[in-house]
Coordinates of C-alpha atoms (C1' of nucleotides) in Angstrom, one line a residue:
Chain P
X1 CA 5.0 43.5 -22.9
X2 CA 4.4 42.9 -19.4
X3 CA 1.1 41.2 -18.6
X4 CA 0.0 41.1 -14.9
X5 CA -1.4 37.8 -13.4
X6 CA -4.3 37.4 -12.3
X7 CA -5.1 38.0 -9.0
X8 CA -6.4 34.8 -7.2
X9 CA -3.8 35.2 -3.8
X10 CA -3.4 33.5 -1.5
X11 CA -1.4 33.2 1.6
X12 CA 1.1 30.6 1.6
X13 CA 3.0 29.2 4.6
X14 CA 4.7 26.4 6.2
X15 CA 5.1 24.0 8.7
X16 CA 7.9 21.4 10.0
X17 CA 8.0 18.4 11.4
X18 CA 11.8 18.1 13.5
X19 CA 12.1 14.4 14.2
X20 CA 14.7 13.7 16.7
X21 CA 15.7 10.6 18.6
X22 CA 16.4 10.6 22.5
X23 CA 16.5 7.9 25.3
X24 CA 15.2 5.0 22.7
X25 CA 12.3 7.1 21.8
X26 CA 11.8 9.3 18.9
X27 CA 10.7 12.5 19.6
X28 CA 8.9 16.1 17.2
X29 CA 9.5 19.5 18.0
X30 CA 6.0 21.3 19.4
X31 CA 6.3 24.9 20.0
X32 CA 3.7 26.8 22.3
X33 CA 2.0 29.1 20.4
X34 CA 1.7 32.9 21.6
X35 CA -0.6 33.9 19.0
X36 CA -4.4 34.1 18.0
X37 CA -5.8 31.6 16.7
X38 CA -5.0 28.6 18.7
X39 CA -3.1 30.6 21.0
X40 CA -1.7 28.8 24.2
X41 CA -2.0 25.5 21.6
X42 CA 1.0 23.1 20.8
X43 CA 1.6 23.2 17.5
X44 CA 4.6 22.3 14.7
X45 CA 7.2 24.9 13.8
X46 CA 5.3 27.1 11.5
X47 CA 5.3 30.1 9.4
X48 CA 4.5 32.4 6.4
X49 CA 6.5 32.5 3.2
X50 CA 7.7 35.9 2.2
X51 CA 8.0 37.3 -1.9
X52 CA 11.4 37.2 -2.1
X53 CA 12.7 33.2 -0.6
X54 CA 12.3 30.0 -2.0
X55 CA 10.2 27.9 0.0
X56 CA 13.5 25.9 0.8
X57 CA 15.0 28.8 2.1
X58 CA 11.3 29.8 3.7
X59 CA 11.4 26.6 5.7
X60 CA 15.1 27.0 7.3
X61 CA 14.3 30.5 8.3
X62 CA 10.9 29.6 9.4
X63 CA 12.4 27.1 11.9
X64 CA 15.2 29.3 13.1
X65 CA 12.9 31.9 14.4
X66 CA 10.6 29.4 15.9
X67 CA 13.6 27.1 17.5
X68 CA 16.6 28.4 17.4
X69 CA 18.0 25.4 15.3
X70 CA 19.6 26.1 12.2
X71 CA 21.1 24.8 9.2
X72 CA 18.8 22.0 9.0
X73 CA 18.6 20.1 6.2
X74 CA 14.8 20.3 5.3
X75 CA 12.6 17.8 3.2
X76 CA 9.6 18.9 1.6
X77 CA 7.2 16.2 1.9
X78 CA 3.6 17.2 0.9
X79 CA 1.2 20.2 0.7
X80 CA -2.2 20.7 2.2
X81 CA -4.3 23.1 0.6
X82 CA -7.6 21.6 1.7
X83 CA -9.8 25.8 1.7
X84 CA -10.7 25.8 5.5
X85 CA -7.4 24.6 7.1
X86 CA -7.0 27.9 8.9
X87 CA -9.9 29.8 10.6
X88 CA -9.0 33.2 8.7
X89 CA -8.4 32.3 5.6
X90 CA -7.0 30.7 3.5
X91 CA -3.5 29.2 3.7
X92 CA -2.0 26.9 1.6
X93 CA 1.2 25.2 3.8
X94 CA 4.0 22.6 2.9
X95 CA 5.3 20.7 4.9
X96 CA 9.0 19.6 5.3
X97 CA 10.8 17.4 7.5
X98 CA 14.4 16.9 9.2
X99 CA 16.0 14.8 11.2
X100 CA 18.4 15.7 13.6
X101 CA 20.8 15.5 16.9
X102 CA 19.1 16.3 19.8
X103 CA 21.8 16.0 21.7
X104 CA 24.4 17.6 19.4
X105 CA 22.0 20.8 19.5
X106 CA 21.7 23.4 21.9
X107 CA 18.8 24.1 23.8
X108 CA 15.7 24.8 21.5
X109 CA 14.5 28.4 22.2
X110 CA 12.5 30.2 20.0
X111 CA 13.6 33.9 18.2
X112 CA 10.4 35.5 17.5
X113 CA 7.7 36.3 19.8
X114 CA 5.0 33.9 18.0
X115 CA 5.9 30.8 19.9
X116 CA 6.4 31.2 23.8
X117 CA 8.3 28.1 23.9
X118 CA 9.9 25.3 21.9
X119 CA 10.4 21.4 23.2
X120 CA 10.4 18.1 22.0
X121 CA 8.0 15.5 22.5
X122 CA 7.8 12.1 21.7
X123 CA 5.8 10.8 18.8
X124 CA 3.7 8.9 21.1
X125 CA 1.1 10.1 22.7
X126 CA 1.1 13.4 21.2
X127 CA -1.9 15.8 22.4
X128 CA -3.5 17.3 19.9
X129 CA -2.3 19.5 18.0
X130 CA -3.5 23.6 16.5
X131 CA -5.0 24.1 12.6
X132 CA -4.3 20.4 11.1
X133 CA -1.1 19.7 12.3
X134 CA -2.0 16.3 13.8
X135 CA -2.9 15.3 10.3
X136 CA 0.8 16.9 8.7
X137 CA 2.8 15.3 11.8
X138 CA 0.7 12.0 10.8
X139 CA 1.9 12.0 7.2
X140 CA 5.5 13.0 7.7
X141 CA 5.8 10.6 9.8
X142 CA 4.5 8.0 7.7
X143 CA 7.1 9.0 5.0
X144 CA 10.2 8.8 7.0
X145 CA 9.1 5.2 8.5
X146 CA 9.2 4.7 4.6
X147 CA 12.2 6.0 3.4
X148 CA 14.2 4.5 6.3
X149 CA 14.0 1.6 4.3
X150 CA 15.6 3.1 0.9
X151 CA 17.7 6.6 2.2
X152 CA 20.3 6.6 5.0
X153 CA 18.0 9.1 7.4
X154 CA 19.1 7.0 10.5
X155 CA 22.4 8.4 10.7
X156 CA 20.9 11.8 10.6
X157 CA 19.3 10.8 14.1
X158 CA 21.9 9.1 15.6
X159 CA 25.4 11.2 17.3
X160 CA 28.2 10.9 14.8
X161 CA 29.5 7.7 17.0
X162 CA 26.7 5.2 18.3
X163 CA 26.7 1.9 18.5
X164 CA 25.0 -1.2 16.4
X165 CA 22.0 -1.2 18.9
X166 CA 21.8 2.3 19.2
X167 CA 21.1 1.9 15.5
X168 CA 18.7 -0.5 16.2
X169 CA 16.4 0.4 18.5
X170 CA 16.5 3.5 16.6
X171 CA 15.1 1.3 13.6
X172 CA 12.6 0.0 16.2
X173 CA 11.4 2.9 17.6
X174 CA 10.6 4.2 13.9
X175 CA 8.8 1.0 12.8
X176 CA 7.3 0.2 15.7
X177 CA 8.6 -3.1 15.4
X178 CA 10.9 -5.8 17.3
X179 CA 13.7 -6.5 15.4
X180 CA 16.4 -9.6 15.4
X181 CA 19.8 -8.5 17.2
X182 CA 21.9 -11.2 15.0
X183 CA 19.8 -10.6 11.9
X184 CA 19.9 -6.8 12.3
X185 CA 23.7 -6.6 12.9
X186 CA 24.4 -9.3 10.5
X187 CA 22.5 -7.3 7.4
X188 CA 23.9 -3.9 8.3
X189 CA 27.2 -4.9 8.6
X190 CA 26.7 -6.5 5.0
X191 CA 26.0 -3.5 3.5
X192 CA 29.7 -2.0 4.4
X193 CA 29.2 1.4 5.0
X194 CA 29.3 1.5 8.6
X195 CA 32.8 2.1 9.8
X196 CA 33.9 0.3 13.1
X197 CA 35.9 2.2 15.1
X198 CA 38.8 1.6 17.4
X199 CA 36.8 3.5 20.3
X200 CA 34.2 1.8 22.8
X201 CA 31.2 3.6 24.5
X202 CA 32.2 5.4 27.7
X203 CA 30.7 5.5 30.7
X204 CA 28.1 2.6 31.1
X205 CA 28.0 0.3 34.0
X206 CA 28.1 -2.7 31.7
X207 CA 30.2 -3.8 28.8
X208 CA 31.1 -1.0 26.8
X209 CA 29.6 -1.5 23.3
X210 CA 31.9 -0.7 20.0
X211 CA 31.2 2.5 18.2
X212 CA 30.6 2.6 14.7
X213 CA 30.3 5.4 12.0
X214 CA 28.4 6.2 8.9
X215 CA 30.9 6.5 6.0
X216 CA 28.6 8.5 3.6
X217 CA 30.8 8.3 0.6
X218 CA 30.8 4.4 0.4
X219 CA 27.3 4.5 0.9
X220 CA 27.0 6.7 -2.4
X221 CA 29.2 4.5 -3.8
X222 CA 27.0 1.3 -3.3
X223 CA 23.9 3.0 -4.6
X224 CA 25.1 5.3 -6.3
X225 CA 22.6 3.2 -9.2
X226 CA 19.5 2.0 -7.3
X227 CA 19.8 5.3 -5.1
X228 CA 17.8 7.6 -7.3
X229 CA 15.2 5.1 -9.1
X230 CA 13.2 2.9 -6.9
X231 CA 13.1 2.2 -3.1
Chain L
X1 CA -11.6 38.9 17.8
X2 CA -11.1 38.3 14.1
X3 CA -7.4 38.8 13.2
X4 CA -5.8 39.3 10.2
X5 CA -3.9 36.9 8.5
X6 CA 0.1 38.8 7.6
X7 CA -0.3 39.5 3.8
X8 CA 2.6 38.3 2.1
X9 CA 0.2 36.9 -0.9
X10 CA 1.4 34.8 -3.7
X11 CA 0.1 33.5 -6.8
X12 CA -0.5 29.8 -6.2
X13 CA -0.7 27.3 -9.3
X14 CA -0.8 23.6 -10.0
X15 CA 1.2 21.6 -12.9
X16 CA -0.3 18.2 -14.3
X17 CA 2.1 15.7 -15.4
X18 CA -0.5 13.0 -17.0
X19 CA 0.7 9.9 -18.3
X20 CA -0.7 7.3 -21.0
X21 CA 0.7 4.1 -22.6
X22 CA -0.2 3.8 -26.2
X23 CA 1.7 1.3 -28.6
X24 CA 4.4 0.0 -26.4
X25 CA 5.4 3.9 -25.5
X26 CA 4.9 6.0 -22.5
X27 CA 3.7 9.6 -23.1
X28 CA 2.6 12.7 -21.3
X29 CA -0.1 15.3 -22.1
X30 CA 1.3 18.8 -23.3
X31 CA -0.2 21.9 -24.1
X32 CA 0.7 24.6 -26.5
X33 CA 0.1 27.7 -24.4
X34 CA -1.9 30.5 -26.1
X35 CA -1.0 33.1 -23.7
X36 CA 1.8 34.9 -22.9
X37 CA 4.6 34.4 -21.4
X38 CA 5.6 31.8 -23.2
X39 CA 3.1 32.1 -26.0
X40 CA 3.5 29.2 -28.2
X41 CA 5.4 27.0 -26.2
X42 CA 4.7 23.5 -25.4
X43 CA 3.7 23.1 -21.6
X44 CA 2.2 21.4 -19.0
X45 CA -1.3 21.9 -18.3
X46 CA -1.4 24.4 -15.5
X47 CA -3.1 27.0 -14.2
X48 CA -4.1 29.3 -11.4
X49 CA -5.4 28.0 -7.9
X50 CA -8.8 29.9 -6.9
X51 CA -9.3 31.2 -3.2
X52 CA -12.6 28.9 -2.3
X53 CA -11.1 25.4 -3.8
X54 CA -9.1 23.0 -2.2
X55 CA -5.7 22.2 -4.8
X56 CA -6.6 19.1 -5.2
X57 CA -10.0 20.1 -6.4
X58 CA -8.0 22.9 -8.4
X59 CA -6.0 20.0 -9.8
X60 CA -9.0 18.7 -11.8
X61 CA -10.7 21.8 -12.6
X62 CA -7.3 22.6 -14.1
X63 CA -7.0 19.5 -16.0
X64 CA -10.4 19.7 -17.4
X65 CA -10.4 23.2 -19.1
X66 CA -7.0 22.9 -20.6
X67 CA -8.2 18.8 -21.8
X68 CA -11.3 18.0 -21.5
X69 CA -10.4 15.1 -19.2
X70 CA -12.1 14.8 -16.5
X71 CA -12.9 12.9 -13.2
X72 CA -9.1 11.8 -13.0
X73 CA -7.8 10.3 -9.9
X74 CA -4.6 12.9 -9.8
X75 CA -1.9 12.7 -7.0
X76 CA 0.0 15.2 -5.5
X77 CA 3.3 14.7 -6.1
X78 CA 6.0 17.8 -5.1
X79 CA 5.8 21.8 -5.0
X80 CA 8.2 24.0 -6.7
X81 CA 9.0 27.4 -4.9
X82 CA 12.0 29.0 -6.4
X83 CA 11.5 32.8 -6.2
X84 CA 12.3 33.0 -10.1
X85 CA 10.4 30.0 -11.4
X86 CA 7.5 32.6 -13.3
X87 CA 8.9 35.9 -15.3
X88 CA 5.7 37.7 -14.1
X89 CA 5.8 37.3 -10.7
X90 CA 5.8 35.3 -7.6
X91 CA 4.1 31.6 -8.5
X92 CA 3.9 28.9 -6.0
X93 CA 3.1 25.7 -7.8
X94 CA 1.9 22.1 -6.5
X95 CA 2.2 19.2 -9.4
X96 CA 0.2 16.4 -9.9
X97 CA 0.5 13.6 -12.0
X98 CA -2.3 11.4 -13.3
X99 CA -2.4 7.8 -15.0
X100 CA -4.8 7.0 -17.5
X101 CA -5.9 4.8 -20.5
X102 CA -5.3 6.8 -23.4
X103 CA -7.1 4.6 -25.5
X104 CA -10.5 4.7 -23.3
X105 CA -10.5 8.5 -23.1
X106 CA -12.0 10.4 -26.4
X107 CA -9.8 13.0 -28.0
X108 CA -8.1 15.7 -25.5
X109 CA -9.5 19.3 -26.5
X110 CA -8.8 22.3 -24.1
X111 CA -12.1 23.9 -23.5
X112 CA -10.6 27.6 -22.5
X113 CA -8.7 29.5 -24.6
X114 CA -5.0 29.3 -22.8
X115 CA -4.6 26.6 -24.6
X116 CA -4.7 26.0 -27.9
X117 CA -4.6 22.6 -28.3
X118 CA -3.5 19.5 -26.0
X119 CA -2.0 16.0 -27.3
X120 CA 0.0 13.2 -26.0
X121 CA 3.6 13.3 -26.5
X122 CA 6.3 10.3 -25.8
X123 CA 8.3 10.8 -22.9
X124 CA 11.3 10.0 -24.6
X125 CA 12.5 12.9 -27.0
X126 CA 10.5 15.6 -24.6
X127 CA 11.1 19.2 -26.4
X128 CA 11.9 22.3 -24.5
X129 CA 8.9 23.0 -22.1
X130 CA 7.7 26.8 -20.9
X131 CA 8.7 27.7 -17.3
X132 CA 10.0 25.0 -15.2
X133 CA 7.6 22.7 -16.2
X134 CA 10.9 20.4 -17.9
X135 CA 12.5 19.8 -14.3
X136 CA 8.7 18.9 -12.8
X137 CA 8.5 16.5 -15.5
X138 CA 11.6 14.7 -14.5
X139 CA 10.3 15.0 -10.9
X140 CA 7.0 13.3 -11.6
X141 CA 8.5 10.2 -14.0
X142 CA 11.3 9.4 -11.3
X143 CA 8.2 9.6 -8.7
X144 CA 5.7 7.3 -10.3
X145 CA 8.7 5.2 -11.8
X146 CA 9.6 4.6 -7.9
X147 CA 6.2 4.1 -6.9
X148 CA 5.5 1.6 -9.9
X149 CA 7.3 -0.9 -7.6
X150 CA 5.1 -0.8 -4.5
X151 CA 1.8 0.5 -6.0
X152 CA -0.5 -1.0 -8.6
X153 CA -0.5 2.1 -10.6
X154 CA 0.6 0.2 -14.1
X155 CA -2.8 -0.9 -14.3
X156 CA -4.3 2.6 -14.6
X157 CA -2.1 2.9 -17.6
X158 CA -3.4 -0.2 -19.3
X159 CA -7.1 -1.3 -20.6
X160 CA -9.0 -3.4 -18.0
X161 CA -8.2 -6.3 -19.8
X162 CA -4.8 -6.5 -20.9
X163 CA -2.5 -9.6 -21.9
X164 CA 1.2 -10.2 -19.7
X165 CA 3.1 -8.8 -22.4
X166 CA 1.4 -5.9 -22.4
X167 CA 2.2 -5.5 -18.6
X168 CA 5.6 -6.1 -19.0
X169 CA 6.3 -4.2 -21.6
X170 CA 4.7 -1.2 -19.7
X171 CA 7.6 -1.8 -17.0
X172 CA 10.2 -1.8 -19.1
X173 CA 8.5 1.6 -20.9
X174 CA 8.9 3.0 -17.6
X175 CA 12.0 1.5 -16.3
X176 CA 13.6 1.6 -19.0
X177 CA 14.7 -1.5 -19.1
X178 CA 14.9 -4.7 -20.3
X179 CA 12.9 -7.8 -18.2
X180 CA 13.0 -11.8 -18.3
X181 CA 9.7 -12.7 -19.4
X182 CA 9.4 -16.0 -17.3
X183 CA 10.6 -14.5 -14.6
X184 CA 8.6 -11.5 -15.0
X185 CA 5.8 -13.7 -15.6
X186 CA 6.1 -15.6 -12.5
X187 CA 6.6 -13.1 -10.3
X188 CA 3.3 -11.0 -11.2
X189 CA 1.2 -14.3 -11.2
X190 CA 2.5 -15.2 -7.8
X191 CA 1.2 -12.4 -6.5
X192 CA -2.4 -13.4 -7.2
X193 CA -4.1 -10.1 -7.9
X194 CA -3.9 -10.3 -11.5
X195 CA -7.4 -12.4 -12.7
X196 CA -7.1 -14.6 -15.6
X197 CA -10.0 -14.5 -17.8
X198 CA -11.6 -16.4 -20.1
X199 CA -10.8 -14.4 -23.3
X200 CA -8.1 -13.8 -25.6
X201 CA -7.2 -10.9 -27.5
X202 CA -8.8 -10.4 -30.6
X203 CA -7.4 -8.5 -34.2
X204 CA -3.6 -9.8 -34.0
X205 CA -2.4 -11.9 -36.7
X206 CA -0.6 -14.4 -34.3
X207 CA -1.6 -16.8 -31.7
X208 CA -3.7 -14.8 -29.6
X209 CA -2.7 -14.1 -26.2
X210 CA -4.7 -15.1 -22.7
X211 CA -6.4 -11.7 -21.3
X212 CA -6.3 -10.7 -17.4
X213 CA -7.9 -8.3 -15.1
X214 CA -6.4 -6.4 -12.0
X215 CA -8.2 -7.5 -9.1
X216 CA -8.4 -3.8 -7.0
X217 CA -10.0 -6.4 -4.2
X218 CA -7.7 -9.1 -3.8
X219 CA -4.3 -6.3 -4.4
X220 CA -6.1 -4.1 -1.0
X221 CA -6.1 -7.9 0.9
X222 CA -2.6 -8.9 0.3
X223 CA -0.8 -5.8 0.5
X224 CA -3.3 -4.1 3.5
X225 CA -0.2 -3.7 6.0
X226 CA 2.0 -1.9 3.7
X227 CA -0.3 -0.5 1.4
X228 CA -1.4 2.3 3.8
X229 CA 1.9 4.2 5.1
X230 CA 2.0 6.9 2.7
X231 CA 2.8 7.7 -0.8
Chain W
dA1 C1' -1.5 -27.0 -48.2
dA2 C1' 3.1 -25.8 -47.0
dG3 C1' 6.0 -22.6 -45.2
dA4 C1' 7.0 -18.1 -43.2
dT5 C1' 6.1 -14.9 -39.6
dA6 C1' 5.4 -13.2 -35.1
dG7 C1' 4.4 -13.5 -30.7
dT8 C1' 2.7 -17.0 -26.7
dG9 C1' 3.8 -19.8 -22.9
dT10 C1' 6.4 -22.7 -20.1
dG11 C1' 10.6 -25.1 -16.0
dT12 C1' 14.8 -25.8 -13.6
dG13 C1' 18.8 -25.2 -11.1
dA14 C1' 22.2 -22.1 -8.8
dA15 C1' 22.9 -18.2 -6.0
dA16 C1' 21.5 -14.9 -2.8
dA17 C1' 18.7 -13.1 0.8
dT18 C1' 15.8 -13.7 4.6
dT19 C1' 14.2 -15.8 8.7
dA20 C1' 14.2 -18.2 13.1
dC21 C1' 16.6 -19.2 17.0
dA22 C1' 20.0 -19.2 22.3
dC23 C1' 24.0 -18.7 24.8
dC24 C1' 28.5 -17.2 26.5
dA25 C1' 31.4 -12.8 27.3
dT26 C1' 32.4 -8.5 29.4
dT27 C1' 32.1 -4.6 32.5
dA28 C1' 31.0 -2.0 36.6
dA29 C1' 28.6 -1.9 40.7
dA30 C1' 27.1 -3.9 44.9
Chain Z
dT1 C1' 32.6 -12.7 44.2
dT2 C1' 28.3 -12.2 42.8
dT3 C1' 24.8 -9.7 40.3
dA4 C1' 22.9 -6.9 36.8
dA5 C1' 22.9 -5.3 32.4
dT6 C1' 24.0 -5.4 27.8
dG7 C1' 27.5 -7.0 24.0
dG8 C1' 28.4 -10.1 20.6
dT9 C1' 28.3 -14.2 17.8
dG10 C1' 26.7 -18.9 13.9
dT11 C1' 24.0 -22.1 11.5
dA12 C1' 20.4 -24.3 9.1
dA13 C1' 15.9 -24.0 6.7
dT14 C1' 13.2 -21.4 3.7
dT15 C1' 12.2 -18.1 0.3
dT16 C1' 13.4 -15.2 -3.4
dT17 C1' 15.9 -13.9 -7.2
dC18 C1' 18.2 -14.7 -11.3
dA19 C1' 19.9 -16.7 -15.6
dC20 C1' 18.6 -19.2 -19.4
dA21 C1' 16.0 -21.7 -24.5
dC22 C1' 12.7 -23.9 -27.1
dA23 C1' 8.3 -25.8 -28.7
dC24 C1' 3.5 -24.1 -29.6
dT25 C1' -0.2 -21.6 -32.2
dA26 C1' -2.6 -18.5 -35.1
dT27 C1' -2.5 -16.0 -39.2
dC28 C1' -0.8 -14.6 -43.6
dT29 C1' 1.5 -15.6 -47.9
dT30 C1' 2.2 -18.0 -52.0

DNA sequence: AAGATAGTGTGTGAAAATTACACCATTAAA
DNA sequence: TTTAATGGTGTAATTTTCACACACTATCTT
């Protein structure tokens, strides 16, 4: 009763986009490559899906070998099958995000001998970028600059503790955009899942800002209803 | 200096979720599959990605030969990668979903034989589908129900001309929910894309109600800033 | 022709959210 | 003690959202 599939293969891959945030700006992971083609090229994090893991699973081991980072939590976000994206053949690739630490992690270092090194750059002035990885890091992008408007992916950026303009510059950074101290503070505060704490930044040469946290479970809480439908 | 590509090859498929709005109901295109696995069953249209077309290309091929619709604007939407999704084998598979006037289209007729026939099918009361295809169902209504908030994608579900309570009662179809009609009213007016014309409806036994057009021009002017990032 | 039927079309006030806007307070370093 | 750098705060005007009810019109029925 088995029936075999027909045989139309293809290779199937992907490719990451690591957003982290640092010094005010926002930054990708590139990796060096140390393979043909594009060898000696910056790329993003990238690799082929074997038979037997999900592409979920695919995407956190991918990064791993190429980084060093683990445990991310990964977001597919689109696929690009386009039939000449890769000079020998074709390769069919989603693409996932994450958002992350950079401070919490450990130097980025890759595993495998594909990429020579791995470093983070920031989202301006990128160079350009192997295959049609300029175009992926261009859409990601796009999508979180969306969803930081309806999902709580700031927090993901930020250290566990930061402070309100911390937060907001982060919000800048993202949008591109100047944004109102009062108004900013005022609104985010409203929303009452930020948790002050009874701890002040340390070490600054200035007045020490309060630090806040993200208190996930009264975020789910408050939209727990308009989380899943719309914005 | 040609290199060969790793060959961890998968089979590499695309889904179509299409929807239609006919008498006050929103409804999606199903197959019944004439092929096994899942001989029988009701499904998705879907098929098999070939190596020298890009998937969205493959999106509409598919579409056509399991339909008979053809030239649809189809949009990417998410890509399912579980290791165990197809009984037969490894299958990769990017869905699309599609919005179109049911009532301008001629009957749906698949032109190959893995289907035996096609026909639209409310959303609500959805029976068991083959494969996955149930959970990308739910992944493609909670996508374009987000999206009907900040895209003008209701009015590729209606006719060209359509009255206000037609609109609205596509939102609530799609929502699920009940709206004000003033207020709805209002709100779509004062965005000034919708084009009142200088026509009624015709055919109903009641007062007749004032027809509009969606002004594709005038939506692009207002909304040009946001309208671009993504999605 | 009168009445029944079914859906069309309209306005206002209260509440909430958004926007614009500027100065004093605190800390560490010089 | 002064300076440099950032922290932290309030109010008023405007805009948006929301809740809410009834008279009008075309057709059909008798």
């Amino acid at each position: 009763m088995e029936v075999k599939l027909p045989t139309f293969e293809s290779v199937f891959s992907i490719d990451c986009v690591i957003f982290g945030f640092e010094a005010g700006e926002l930054k990708i992971l590139l990796i060096e490559r140390n393979e043909e083609p594009f060898k000696d090229w910056l790329a993003l994090p990238g690799y082929i899906v074997e038979q037997d893991e999900s592409i979920d699973d695919a995407a956190e081991r991918i990064l791993y070998e190429l980084t060093g980072l683990r445990d991310m939590h990964m977001q597919q976000f689109h696929t690009f099958g386009e039939v000449n994206r890769h000079p020998q053949g074709r390769v069919i690739t989603v693409a996932y995000y994450a958002l992350i630490r950079i401070n919490g992690q450990k130097e980025v270092r890759p595993i495998t001998q594909y990429a020579r090194k791995a470093f983070w750059h920031p989202v301006n002035e990128l160079p350009k970028l192997a295959f049609d990885h300029s175009e992926i890091f261009q859409t990601g992008f796009n999508k979180i600059r969306r969803r930081l408007n309806y999902q709580p992916i700031a927090f993901e950026l930020l250290p566990e503790k930061f402070t309100l303009t911390q937060l907001q510059s982060l919000y800048e950074a993202v949008l591109s955009m100047k944004l109102d101290k009062r108004n900013f503070r005022k609104k985010m505060l409203s929303y009452g899942f930020l948790k002050e704490l009874d701890e002040k930044q340390k070490g600054v040469s200035y007045r020490a800002a309060k630090l806040y946290k993200f208190d996930r479970r009264k975020y789910a809480k408050i939209f727990h209803n308009d989380l899943n439908l719309d914005k």
